[in-house]
Tab-separated table of N, CA and C in Angstrom:
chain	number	residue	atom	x	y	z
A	67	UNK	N	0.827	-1.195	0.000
A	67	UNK	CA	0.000	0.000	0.000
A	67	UNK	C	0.869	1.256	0.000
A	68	UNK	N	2.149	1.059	1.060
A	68	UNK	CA	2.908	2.321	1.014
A	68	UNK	C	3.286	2.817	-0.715
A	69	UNK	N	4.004	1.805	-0.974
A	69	UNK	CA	3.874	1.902	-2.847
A	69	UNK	C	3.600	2.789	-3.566
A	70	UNK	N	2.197	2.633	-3.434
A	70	UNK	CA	1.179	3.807	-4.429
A	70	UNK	C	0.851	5.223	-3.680
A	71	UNK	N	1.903	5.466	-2.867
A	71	UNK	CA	1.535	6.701	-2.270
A	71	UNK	C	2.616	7.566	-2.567
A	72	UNK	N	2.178	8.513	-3.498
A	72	UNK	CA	3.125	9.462	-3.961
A	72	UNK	C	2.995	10.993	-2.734
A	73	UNK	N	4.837	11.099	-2.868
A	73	UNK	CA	4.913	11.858	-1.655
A	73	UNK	C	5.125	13.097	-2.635
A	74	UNK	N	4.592	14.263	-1.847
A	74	UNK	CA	4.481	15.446	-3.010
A	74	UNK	C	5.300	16.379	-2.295
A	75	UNK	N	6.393	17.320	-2.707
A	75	UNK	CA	7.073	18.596	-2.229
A	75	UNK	C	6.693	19.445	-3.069
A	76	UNK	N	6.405	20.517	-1.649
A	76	UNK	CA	6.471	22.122	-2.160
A	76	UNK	C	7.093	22.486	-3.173
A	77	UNK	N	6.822	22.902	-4.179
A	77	UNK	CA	8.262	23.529	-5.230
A	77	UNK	C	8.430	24.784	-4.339
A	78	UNK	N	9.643	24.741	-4.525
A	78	UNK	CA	10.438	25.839	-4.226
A	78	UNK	C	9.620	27.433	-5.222
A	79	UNK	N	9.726	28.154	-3.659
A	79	UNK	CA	9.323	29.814	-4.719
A	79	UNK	C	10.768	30.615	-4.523
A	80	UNK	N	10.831	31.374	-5.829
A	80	UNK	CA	12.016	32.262	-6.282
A	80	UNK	C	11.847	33.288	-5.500
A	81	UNK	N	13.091	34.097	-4.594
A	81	UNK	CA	12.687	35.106	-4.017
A	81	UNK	C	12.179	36.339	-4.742
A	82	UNK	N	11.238	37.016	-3.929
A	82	UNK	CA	11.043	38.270	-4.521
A	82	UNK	C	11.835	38.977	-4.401
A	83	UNK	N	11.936	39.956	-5.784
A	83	UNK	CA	12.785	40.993	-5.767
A	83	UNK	C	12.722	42.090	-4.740
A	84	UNK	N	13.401	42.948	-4.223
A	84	UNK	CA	13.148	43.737	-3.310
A	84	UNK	C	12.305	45.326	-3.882
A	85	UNK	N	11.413	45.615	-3.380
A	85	UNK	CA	10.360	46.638	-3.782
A	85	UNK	C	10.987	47.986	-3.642
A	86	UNK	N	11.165	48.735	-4.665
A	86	UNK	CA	11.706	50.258	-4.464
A	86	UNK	C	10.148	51.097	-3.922
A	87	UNK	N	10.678	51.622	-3.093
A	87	UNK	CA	9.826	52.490	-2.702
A	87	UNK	C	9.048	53.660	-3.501
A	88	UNK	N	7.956	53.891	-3.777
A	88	UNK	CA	7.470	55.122	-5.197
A	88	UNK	C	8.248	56.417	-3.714
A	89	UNK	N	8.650	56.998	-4.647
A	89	UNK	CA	9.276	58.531	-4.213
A	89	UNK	C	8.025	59.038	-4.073
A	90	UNK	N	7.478	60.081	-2.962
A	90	UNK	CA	6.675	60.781	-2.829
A	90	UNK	C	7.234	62.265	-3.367
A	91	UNK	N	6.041	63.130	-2.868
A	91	UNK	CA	6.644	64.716	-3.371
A	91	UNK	C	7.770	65.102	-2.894
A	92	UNK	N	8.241	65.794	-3.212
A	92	UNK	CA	9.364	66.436	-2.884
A	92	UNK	C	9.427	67.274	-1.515
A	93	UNK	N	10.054	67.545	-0.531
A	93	UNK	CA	9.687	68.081	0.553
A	93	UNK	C	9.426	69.770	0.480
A	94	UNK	N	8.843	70.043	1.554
A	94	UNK	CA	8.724	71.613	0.879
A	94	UNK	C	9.970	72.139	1.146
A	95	UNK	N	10.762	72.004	2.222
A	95	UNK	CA	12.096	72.822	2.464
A	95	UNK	C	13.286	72.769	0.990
A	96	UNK	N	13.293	71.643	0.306
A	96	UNK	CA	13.704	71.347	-0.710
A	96	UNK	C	14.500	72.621	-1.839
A	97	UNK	N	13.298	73.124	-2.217
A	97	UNK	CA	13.460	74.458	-3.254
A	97	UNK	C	14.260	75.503	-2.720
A	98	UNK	N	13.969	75.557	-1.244
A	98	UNK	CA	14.215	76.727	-0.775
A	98	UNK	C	16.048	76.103	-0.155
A	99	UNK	N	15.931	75.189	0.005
A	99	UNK	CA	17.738	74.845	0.033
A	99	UNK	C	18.451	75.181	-1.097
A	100	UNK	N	17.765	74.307	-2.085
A	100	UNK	CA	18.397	74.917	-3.281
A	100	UNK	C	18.809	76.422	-3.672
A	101	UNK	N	17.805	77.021	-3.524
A	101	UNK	CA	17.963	78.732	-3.385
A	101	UNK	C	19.180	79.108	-2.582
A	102	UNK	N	19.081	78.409	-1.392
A	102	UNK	CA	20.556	78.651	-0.425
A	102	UNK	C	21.685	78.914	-0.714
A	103	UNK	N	21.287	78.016	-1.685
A	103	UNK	CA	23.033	76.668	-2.312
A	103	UNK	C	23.728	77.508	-3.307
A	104	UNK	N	22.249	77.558	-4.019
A	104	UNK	CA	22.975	78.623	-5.161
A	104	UNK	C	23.378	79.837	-4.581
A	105	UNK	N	23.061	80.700	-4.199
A	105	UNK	CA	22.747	82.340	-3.445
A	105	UNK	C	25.028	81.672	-2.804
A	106	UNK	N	24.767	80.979	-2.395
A	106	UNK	CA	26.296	80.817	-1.750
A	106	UNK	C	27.079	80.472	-2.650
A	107	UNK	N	27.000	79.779	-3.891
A	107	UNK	CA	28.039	79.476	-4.658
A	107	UNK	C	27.742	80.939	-5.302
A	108	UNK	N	27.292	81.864	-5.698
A	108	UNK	CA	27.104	82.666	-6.539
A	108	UNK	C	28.392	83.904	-5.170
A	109	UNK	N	27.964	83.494	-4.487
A	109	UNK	CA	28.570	84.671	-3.269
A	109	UNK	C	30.002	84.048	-3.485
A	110	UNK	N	30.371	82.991	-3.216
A	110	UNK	CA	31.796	82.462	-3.170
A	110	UNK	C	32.611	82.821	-4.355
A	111	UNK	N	31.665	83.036	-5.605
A	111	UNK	CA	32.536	83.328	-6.696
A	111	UNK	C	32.951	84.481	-6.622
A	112	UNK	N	31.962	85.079	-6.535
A	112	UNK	CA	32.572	86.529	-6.673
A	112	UNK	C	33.498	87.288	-5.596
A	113	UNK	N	33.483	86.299	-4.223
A	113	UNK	CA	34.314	87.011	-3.259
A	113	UNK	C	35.609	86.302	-4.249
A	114	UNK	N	36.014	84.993	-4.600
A	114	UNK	CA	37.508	84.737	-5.182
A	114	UNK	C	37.568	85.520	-6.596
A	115	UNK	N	36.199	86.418	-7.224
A	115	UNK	CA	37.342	87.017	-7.991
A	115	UNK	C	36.508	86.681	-9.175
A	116	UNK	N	35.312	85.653	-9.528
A	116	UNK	CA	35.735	84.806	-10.584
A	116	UNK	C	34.518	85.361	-11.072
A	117	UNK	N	33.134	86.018	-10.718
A	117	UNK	CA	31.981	86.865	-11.505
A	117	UNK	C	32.253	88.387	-11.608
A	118	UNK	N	33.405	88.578	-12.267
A	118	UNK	CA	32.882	89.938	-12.301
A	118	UNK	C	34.111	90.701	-11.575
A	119	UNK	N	33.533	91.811	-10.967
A	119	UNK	CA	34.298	92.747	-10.249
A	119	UNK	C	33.735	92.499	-8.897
């Protein structure tokens, strides 16, 4: 009787890939860093000399 008893395994599952997160909006402080960033590289140039007079 044991015989006719087919033993069945799980197939194996492939891992899932890992999920990127969807990017939400952008934060609000964001723009206004940027503004910073620039406003200081624009200042740095011109104190070494390099926009102008």
């Amino acid at each position: 009787m044991s015989e006719n008893v087919i033993k069945f395994r799980r197939p194996e599952k492939k891992p899932e890939p890992p999920v990127k997160k969807p990017r939400g909006p952008m934060p609000a402080w964001v723009p206004f860093a940027a503004l910073v960033a620039l406003a200081l590289a624009i200042y740095a140039g011109q104190q070494a000399g390099l926009l102008g007079s």
